[in-house]
mmCIF file of C-alpha atoms in Angstrom:
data_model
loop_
_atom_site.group_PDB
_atom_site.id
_atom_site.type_symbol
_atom_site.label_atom_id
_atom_site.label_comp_id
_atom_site.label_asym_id
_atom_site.label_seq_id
_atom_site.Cartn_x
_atom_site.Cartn_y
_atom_site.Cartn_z
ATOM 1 C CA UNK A 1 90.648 185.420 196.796
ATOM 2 C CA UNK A 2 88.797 188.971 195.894
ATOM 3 C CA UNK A 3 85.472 187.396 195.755
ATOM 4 C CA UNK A 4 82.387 188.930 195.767
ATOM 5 C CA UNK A 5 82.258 187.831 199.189
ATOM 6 C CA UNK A 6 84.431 190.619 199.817
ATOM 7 C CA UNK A 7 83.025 193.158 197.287
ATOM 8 C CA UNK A 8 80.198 192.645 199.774
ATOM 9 C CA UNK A 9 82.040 193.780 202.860
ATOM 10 C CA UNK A 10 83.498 196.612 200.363
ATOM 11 C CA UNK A 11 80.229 197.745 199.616
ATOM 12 C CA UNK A 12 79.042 198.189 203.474
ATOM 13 C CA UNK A 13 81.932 200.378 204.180
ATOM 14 C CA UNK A 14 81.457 202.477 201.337
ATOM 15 C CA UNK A 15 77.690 203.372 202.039
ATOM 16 C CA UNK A 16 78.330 205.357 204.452
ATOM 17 C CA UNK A 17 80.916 207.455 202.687
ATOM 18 C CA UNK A 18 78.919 207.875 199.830
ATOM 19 C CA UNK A 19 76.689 210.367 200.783
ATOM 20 C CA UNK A 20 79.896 212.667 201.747
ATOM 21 C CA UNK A 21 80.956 212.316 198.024
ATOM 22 C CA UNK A 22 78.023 213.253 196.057
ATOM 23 C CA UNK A 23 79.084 217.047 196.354
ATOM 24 C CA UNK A 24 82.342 216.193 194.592
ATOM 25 C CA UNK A 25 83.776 217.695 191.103
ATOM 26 C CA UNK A 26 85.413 221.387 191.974
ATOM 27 C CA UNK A 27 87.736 219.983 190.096
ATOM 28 C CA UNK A 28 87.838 217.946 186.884
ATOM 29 C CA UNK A 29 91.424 215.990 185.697
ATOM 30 C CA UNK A 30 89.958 214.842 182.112
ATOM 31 C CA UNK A 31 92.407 212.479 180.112
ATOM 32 C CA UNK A 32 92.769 212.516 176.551
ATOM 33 C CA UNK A 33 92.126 208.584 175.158
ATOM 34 C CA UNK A 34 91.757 207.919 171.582
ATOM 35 C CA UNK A 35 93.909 205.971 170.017
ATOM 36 C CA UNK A 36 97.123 209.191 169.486
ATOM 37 C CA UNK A 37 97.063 209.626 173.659
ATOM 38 C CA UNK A 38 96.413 205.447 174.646
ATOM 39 C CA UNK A 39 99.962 205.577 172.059
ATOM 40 C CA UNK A 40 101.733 208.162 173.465
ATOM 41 C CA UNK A 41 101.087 205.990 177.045
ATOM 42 C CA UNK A 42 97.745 207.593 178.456
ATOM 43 C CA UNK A 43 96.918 204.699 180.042
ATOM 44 C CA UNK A 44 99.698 204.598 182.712
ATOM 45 C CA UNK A 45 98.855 208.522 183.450
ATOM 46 C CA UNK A 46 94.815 208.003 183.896
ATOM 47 C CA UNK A 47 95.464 205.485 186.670
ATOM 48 C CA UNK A 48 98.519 207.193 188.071
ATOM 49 C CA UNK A 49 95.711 210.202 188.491
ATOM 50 C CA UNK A 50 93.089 207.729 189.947
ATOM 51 C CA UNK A 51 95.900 206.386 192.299
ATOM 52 C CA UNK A 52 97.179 209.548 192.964
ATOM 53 C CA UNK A 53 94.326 211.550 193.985
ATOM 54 C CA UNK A 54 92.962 209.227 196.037
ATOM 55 C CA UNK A 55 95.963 208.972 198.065
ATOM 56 C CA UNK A 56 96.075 212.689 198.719
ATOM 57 C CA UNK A 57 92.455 212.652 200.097
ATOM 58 C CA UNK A 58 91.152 214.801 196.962
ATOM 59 C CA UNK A 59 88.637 212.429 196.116
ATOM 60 C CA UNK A 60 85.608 214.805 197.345
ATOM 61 C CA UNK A 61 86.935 217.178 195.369
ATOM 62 C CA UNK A 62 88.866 215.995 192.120
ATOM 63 C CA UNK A 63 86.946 214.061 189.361
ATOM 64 C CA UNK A 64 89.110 211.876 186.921
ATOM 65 C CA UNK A 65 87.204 211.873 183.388
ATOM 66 C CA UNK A 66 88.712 210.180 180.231
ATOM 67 C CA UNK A 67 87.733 212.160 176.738
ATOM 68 C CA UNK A 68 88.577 211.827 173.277
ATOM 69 C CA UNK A 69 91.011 213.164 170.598
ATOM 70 C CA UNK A 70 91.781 216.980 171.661
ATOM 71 C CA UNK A 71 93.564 217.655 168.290
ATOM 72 C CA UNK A 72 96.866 217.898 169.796
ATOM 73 C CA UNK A 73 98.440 214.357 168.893
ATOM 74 C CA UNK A 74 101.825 215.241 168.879
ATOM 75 C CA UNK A 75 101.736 216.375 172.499
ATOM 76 C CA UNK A 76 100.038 213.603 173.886
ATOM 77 C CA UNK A 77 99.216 212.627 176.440
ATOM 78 C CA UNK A 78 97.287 215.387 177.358
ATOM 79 C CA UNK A 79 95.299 216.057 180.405
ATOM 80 C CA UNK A 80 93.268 219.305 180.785
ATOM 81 C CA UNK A 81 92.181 220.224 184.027
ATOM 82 C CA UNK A 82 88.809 222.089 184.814
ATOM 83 C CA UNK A 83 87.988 223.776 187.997
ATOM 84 C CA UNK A 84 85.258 226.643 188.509
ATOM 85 C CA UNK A 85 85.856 230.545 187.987
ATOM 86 C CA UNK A 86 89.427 229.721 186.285
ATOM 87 C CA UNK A 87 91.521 229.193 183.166
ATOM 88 C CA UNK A 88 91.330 225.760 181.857
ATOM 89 C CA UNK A 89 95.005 224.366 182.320
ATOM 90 C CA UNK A 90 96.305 221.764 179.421
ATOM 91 C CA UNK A 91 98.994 219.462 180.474
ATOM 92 C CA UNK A 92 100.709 218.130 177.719
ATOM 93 C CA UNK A 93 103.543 214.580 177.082
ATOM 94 C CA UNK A 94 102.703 213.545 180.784
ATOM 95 C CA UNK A 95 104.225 210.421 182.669
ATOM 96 C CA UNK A 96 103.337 208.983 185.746
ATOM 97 C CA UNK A 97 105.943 210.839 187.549
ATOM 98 C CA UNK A 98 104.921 214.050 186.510
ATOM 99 C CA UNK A 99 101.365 213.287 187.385
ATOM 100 C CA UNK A 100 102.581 213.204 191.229
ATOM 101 C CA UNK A 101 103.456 216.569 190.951
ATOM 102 C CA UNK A 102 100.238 217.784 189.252
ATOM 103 C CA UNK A 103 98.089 215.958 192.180
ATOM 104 C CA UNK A 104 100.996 217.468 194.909
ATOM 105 C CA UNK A 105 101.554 220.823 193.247
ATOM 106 C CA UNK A 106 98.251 222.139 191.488
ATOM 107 C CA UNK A 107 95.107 220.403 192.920
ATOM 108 C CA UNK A 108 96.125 219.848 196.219
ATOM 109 C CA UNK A 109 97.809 222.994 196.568
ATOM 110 C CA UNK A 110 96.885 225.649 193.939
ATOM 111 C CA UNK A 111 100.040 226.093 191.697
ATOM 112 C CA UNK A 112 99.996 225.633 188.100
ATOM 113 C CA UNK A 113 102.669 223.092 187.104
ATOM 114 C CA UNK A 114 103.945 225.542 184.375
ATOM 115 C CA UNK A 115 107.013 223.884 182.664
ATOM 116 C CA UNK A 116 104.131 220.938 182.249
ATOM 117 C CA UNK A 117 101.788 222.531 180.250
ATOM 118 C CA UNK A 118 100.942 223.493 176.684
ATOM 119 C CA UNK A 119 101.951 227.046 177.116
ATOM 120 C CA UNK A 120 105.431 226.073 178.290
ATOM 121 C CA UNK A 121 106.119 223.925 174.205
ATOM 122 C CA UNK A 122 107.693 226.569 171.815
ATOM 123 C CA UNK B 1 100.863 200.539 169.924
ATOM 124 C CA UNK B 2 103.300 198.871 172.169
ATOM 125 C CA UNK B 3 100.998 196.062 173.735
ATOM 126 C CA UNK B 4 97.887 194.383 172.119
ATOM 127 C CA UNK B 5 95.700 195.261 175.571
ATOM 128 C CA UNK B 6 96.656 198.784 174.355
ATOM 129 C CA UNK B 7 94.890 197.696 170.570
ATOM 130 C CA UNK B 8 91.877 196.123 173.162
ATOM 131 C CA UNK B 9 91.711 199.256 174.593
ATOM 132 C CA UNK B 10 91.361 201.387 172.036
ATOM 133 C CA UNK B 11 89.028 199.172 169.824
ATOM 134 C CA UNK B 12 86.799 198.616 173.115
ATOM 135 C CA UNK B 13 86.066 202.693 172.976
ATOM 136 C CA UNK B 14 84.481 202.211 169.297
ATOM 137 C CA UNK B 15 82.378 200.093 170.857
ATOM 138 C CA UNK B 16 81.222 202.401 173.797
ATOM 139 C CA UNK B 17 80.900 205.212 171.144
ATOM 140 C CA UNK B 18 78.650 203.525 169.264
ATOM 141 C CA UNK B 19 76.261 203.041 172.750
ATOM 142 C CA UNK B 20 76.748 199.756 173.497
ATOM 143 C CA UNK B 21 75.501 198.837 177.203
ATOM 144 C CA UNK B 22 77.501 195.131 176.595
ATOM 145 C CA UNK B 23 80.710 194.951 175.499
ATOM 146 C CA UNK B 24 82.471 191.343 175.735
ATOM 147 C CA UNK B 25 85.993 191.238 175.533
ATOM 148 C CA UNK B 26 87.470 187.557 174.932
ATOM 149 C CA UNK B 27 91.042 186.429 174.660
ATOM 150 C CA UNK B 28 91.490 182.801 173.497
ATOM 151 C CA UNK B 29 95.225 181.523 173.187
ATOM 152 C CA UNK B 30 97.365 178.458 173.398
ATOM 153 C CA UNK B 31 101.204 178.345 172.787
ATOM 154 C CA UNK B 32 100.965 179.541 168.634
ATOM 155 C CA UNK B 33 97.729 181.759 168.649
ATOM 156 C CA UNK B 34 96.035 184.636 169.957
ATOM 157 C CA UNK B 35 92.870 185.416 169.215
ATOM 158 C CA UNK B 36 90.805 188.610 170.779
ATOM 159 C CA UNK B 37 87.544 189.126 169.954
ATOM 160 C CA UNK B 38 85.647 192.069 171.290
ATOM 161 C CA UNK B 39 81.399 191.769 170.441
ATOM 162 C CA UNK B 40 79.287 194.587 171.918
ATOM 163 C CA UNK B 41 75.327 195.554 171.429
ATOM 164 C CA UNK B 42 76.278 198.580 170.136
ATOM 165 C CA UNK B 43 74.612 200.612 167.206
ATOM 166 C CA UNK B 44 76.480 198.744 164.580
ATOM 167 C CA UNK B 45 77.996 199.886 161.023
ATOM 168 C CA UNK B 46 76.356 200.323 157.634
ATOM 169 C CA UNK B 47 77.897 198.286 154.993
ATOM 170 C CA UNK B 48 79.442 201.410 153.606
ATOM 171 C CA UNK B 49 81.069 202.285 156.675
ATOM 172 C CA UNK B 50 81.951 198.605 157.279
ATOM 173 C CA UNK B 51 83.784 199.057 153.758
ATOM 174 C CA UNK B 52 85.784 201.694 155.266
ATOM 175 C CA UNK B 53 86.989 201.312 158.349
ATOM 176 C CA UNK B 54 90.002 199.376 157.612
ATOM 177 C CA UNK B 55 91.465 202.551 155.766
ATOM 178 C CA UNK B 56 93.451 205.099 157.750
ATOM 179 C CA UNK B 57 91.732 207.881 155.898
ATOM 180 C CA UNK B 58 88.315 207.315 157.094
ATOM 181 C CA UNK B 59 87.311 208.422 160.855
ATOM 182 C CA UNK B 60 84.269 209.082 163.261
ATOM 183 C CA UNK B 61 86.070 211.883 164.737
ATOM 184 C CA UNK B 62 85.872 215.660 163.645
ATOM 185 C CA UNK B 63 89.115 217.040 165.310
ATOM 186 C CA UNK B 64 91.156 215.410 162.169
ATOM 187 C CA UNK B 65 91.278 213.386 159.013
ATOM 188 C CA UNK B 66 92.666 209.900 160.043
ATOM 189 C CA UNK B 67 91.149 207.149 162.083
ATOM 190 C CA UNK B 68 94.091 204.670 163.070
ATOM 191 C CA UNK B 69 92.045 202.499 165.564
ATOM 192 C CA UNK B 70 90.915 199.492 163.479
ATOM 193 C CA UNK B 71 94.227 200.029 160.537
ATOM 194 C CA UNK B 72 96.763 199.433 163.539
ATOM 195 C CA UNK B 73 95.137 196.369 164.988
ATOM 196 C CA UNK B 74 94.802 194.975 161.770
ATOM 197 C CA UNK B 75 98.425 196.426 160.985
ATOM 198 C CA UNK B 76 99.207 194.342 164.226
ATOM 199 C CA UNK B 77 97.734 190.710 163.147
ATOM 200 C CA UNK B 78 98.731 190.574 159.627
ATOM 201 C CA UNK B 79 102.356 191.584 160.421
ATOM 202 C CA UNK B 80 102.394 188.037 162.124
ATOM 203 C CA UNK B 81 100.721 185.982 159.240
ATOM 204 C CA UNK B 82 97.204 186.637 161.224
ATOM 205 C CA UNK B 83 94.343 189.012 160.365
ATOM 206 C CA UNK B 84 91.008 190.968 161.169
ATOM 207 C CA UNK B 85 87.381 190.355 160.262
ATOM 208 C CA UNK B 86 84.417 192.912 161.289
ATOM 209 C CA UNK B 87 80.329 191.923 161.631
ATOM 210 C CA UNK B 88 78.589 194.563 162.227
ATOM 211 C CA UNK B 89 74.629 194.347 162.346
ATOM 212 C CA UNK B 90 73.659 197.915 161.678
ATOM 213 C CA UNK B 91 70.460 199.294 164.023
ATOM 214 C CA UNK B 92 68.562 200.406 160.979
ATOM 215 C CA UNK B 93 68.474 196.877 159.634
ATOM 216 C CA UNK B 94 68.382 194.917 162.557
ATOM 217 C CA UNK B 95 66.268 197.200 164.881
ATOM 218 C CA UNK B 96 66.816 194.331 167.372
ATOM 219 C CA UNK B 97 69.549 192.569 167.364
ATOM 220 C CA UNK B 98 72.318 194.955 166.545
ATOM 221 C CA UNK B 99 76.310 195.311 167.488
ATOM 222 C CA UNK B 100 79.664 194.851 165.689
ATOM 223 C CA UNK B 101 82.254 192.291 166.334
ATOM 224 C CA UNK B 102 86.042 192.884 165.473
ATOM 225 C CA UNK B 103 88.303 189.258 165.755
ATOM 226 C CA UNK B 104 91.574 189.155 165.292
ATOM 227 C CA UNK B 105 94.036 186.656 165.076
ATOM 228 C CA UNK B 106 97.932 186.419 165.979
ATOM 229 C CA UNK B 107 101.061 183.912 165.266
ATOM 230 C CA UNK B 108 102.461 184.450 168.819
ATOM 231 C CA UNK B 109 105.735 182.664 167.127
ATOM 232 C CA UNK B 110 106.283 185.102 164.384
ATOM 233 C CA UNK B 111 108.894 187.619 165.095
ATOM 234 C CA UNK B 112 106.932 190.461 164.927
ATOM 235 C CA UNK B 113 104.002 189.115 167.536
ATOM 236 C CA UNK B 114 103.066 192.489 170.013
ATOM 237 C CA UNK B 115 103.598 190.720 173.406
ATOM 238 C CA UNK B 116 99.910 191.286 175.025
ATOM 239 C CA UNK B 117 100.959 193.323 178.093
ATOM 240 C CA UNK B 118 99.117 194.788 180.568
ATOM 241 C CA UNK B 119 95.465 193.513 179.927
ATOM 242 C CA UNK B 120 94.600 194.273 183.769
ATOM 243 C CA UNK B 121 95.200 197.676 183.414
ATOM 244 C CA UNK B 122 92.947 197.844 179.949
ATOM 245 C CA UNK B 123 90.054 196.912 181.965
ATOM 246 C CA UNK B 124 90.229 199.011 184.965
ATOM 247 C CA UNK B 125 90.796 201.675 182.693
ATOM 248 C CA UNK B 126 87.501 201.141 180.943
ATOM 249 C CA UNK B 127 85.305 200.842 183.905
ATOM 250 C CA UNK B 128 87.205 203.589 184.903
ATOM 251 C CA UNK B 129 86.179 205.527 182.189
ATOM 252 C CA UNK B 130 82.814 204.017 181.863
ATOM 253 C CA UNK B 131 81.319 202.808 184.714
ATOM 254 C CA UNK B 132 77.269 202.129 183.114
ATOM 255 C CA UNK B 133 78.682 200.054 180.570
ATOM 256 C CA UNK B 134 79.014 196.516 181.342
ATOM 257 C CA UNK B 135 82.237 194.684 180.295
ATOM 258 C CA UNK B 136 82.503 190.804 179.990
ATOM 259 C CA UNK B 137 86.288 189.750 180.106
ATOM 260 C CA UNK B 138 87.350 186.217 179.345
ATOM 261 C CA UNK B 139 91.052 185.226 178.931
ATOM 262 C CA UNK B 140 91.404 181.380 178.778
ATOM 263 C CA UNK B 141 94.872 179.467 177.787
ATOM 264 C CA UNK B 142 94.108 175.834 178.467
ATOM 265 C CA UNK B 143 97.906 175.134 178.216
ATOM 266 C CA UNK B 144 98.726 177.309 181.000
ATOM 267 C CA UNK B 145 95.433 175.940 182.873
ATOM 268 C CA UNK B 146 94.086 179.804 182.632
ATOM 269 C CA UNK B 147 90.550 180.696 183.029
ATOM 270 C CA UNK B 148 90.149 183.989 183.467
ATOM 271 C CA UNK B 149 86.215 185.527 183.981
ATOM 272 C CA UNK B 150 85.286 188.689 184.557
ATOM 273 C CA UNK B 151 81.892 190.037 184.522
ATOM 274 C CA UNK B 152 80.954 193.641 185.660
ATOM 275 C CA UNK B 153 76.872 192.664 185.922
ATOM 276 C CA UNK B 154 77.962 190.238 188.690
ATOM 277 C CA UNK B 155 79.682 193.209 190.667
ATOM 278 C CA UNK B 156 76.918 195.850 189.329
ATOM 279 C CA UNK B 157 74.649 193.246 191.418
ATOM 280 C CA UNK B 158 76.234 193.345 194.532
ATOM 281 C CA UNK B 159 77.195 197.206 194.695
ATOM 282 C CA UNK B 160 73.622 198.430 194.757
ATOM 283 C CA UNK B 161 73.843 201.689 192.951
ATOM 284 C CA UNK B 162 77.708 202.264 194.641
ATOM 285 C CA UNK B 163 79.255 203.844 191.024
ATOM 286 C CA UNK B 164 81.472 201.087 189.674
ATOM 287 C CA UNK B 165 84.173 203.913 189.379
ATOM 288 C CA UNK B 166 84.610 204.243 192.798
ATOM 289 C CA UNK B 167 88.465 203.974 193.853
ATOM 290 C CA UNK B 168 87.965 200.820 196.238
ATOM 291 C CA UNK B 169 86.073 199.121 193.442
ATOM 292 C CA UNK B 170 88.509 199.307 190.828
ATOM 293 C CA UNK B 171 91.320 198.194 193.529
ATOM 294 C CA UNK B 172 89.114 195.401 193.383
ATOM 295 C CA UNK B 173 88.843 195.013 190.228
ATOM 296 C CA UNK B 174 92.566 194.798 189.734
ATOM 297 C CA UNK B 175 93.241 192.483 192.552
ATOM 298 C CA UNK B 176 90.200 189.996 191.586
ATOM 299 C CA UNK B 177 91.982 189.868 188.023
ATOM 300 C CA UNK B 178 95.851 190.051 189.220
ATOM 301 C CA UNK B 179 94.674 186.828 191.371
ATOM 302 C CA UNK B 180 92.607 185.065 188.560
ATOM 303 C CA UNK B 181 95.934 185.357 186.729
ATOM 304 C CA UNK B 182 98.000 184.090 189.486
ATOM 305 C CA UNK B 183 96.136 180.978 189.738
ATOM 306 C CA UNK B 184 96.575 180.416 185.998
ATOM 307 C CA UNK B 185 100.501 179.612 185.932
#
């Protein structure tokens, strides 16, 4: 059973990391999740990110946010991601799978999913 | 919506928009009905805005015209014979004792019932998403001898200050609920 027994031991493992994470959002992965993007299947993506970036090891560096309505329903759902001195990217009519890339391709590595985002929709 | 823990979802962020610290989130079924009812301490609604919130043309939000949060759950009960009903205790006129509650009620029998789906998920997702709020999760079906409790003040307790959006705590999360579930059937 997950009791709290074990939240416990959870809890004394974590203490010492948590000092290393406090430095943490270079990067910010926020979600869109009103009611258009939980619709369109947001939910799925926002954990796939959570999953995702902490299996790559990002998690110093990558913060997963969840926001509201962005005013782009149709395109949902939308994920904008943040990071310091550049152009916010908009990720638009994500799935799971294409969330792997994201984490692989553009915040582990530096390259801009392009035929992903909002730019790419004409 | 293709789920009703989608609809729980959804509803659940009205509540943490209107600042509630306490948001309790209970499912009651046996093999005909479905009930979810989802209380929080929250600022609450006037009676005018109480009036409204059923209609697709009236929203909170500023980015466009229609709210469809509250129409599609309702949309969702009363296309299986069920139905909504809102309380809402509105700060200004109950300075202490404030909050909204939203209950709705399902024929799980009825063609078009929404098959619940993937409540789990729901729930991490809002302690993902808002770790200082506490949630209160109850999903009981004495038929299928399920008793499922989930509280996050007992695991706010134990943590210390760790943030309850910490990856290893939601793991936890999931797996306490995914085995609270297990033991139920």
């Amino acid at each position: 059973m997950k009791s709290l027994a074990e939240l416990q031991a959870i809890k004394e493992k974590m203490k010492s990391k948590i000092v290393l994470r406090e430095g943490s959002g270079e990067i910010r992965v926020v979600v869109g999740m009103a009611t258009c993007g939980i619709a369109a299947g947001a939910r799925p993506v926002l954990n796939a990110f959570v999953e995702e970036v902490n299996n790559a090891g990002l998690y110093d560096k990558v913060t997963v946010t969840q926001t509201g309505c962005v005013g782009l329903c149709q395109l949902e759902p939308i994920v904008e991601v943040y990071e310091a001195g550049k152009e916010k990217v908009t990720y638009v009519k994500m799935t799971s799978d294409k969330v792997k890339e994201v984490v692989e391709k553009h915040l582990k590595n530096g390259n801009i999913v392009t035929e992903y985002t909002v730019a790419s929709v004409n | 919506m293709k789920e009703l823990s989608l609809n729980i979802l959804d509803i659940t962020e009205n509540s943490v928009k209107a600042k509630a610290t306490l948001v309790e989130i209970a499912i009651e079924e046996n093999d005909d009905i479905l009930t979810i009812a989802v209380t929080d301490n929250g600022i609450g609604m006037t009676e005018q805005t109480l009036l409204s919130v059923t209609n697709p043309f009236y929203t909170t939000r500023t980015t466009r015209k229609v709210g469809l949060g509250i129409p599609l759950l309702k949309f969702a009960a009363e296309q299986t014979g069920g139905g909504i009903e809102i309380v809402s205790k509105h700060v200004y006129k109950y300075p202490k004792e404030h909050g909204t509650r939203i209950f709705a009620k399902f024929f799980k029998k009825h063609i078009d019932f929404t098959p619940l789906g993937d409540v789990i998920s729901s729930i991490v997702t809002l302690v993902q998403g808002h770790p200082d709020v506490d949630f209160v999760f109850k999903h009981t079906h004495p038929q299928k001898n399920l008793s499922v409790l989930f509280d996050t003040r007992e695991v706010r307790e134990v943590l210390e200050g760790i943030p309850l959006d910490s990856f290893e705590i939601l793991t936890w999360i999931k797996d306490n609920l995914t085995e609270q579930y297990a033991q139920g059937q």
